[in-house]
Coordinates of N, CA and C in Angstrom, one line a residue:
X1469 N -9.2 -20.4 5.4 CA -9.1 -20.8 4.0 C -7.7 -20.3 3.5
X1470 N -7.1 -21.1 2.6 CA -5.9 -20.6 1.9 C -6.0 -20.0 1.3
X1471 N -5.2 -18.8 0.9 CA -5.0 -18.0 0.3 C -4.1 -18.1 -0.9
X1472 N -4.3 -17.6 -1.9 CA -3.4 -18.2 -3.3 C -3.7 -16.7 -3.6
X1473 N -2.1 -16.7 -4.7 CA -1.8 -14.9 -5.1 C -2.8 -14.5 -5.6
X1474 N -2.5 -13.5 -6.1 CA -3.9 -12.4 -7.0 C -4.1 -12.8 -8.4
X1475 N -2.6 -13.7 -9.1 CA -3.1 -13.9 -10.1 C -4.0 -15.2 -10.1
X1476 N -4.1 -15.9 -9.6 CA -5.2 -16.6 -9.3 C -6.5 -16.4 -9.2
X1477 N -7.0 -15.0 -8.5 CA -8.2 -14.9 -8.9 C -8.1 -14.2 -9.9
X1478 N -7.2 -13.2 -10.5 CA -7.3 -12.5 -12.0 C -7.7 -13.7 -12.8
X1479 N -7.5 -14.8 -12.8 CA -7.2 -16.2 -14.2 C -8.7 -16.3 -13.8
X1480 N -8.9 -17.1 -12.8 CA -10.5 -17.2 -12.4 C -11.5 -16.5 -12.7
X1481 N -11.1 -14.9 -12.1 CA -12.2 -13.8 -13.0 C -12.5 -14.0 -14.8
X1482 N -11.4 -13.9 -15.4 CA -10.9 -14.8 -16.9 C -12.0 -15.9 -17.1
X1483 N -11.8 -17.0 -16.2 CA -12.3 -17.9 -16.3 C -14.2 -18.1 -16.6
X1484 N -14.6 -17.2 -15.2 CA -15.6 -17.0 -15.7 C -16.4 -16.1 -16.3
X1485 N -15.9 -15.0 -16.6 CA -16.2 -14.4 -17.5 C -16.4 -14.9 -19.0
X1486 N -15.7 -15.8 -19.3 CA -15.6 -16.7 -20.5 C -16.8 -17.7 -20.3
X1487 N -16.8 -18.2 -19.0 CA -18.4 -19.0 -18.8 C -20.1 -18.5 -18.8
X1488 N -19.4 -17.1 -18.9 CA -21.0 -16.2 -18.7 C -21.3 -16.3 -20.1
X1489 N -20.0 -15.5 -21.0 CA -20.5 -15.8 -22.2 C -20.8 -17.4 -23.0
X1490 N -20.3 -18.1 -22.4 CA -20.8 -19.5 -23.2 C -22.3 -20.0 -22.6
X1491 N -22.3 -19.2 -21.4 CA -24.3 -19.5 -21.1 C -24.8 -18.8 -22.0
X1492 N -24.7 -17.0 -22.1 CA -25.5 -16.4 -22.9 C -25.5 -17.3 -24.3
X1493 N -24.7 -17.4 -24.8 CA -24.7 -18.1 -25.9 C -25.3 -19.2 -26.5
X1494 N -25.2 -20.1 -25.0 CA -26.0 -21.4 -25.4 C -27.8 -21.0 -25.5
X1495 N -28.0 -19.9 -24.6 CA -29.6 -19.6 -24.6 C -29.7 -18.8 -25.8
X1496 N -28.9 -18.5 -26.2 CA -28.8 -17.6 -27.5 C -29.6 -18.5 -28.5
X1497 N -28.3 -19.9 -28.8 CA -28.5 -20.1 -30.1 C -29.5 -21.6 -29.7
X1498 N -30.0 -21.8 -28.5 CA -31.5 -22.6 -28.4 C -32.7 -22.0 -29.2
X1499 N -32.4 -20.9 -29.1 CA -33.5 -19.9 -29.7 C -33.3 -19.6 -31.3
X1500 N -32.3 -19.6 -31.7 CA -31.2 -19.5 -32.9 C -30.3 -20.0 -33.8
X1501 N -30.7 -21.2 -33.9 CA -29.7 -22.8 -33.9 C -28.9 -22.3 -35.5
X1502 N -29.4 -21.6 -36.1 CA -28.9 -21.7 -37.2 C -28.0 -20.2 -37.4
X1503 N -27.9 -19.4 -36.5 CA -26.8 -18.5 -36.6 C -25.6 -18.9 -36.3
X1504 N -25.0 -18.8 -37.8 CA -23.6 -19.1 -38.4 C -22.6 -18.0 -37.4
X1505 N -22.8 -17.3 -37.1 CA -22.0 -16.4 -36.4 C -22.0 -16.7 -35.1
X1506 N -22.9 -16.5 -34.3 CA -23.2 -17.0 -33.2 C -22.3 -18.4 -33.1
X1507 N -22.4 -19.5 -33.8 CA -22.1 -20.5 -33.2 C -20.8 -20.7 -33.6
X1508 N -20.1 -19.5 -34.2 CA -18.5 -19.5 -34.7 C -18.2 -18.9 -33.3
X1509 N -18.8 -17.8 -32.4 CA -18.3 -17.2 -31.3 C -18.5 -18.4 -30.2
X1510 N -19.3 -19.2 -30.1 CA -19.8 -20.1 -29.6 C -17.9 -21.1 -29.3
X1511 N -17.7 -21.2 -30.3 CA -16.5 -22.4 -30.7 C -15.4 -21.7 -30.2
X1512 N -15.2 -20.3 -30.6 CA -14.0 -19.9 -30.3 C -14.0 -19.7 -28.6
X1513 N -15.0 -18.9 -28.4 CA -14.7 -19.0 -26.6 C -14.6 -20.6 -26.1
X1514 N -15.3 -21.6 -26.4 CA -15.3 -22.6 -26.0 C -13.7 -23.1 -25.8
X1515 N -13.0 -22.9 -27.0 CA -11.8 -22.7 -27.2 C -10.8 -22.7 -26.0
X1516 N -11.1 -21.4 -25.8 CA -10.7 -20.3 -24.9 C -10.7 -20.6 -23.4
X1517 N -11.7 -21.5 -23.3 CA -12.5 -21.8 -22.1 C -11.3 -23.0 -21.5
X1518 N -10.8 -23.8 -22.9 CA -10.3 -25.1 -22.3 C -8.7 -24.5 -22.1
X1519 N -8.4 -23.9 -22.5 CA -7.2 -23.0 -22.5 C -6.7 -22.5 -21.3
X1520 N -8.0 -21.6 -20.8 CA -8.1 -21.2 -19.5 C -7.5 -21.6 -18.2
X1521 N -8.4 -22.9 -18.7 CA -8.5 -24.2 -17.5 C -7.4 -24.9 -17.5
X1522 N -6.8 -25.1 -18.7 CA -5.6 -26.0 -18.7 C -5.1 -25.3 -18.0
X1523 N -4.8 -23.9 -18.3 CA -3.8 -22.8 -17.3 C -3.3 -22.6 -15.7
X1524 N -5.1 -22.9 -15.3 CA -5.5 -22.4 -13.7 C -5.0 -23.8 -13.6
X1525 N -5.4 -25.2 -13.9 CA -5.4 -26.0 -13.4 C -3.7 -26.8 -13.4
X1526 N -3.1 -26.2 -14.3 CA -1.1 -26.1 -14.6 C -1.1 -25.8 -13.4
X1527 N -1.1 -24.9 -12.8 CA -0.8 -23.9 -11.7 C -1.2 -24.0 -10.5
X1528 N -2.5 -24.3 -10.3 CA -3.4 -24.3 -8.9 C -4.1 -25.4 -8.7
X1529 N -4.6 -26.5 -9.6 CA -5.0 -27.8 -9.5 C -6.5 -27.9 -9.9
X1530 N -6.8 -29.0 -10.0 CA -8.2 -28.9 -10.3 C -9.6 -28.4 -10.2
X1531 N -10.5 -28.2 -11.1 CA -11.4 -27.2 -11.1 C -12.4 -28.2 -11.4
X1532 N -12.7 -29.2 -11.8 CA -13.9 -30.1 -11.8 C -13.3 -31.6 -11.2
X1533 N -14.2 -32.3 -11.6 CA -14.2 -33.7 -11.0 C -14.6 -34.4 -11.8
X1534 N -15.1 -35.9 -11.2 CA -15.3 -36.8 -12.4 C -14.8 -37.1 -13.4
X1535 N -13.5 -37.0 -13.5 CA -12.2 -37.0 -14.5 C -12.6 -36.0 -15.5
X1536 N -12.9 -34.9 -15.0 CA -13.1 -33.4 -16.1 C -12.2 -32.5 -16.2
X1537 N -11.3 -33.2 -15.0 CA -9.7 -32.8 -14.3 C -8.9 -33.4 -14.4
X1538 N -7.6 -33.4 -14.4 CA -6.6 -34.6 -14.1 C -6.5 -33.4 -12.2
X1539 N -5.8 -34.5 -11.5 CA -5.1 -34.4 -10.2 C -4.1 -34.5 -10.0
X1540 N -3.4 -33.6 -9.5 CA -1.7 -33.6 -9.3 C -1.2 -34.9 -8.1
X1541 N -0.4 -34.7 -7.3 CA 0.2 -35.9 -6.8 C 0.7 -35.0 -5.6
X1542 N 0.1 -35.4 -4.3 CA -0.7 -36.3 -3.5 C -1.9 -35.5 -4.5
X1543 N -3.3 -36.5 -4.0 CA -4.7 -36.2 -4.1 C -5.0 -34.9 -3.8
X1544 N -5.2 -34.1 -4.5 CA -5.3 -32.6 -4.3 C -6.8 -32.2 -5.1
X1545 N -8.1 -32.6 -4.8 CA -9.1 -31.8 -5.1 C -9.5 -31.0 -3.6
X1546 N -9.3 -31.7 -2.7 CA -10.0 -30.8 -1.8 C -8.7 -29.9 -1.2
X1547 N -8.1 -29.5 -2.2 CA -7.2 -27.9 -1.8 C -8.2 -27.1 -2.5
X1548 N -8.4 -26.3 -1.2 CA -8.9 -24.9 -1.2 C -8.5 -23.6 -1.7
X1549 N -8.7 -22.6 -2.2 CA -10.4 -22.5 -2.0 C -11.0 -22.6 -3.4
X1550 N -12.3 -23.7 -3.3 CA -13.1 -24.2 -4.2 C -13.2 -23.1 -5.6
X1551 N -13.4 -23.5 -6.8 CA -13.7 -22.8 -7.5 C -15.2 -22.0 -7.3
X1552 N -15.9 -22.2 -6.3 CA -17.2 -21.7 -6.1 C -16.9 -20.8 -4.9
X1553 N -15.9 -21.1 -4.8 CA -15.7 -19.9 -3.2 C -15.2 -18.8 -2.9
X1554 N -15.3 -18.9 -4.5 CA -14.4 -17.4 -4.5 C -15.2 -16.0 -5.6

């Protein structure tokens, strides 16, 4: 598997750490639909989230599919290592 520097997985750690909180959140405010606060933290990490991604994906290429991504030039989704594999 290829190996990519450390800040790579530092951004990724970033990454999902910001995903944990938008799950807790979403189970949160299923239960809670009308907390104004909640769904202000909700927006900002979401925020945060696309930010992220633009970042990793500037840098190291795409992280989803089904045009959730753009792709750099040559066809570069299946450069390794997956966002799951790490």
């Amino acid at each position: 598997m290829k190996q990519l520097p450390k800040e790579f997985y530092a951004a990724m750690e970033e990454l999902q750490a910001v995903d944990f909180v938008l799950v807790d959140l979403t189970l949160y405010l299923d239960t809670h639909p009308e907390d104004y606060d909640a769904i202000n933290q909700f927006n900002q990490f979401a925020k945060e989230r696309r930010r992220l991604k633009k970042v990793v994906e500037s840098m190291y290429g795409p992280l989803q599919q089904y045009g959730n991504s753009y792709s750099g030039y040559p066809w570069n989704w299946d450069d390794g290592p997956w966002p799951w594999q790490i």
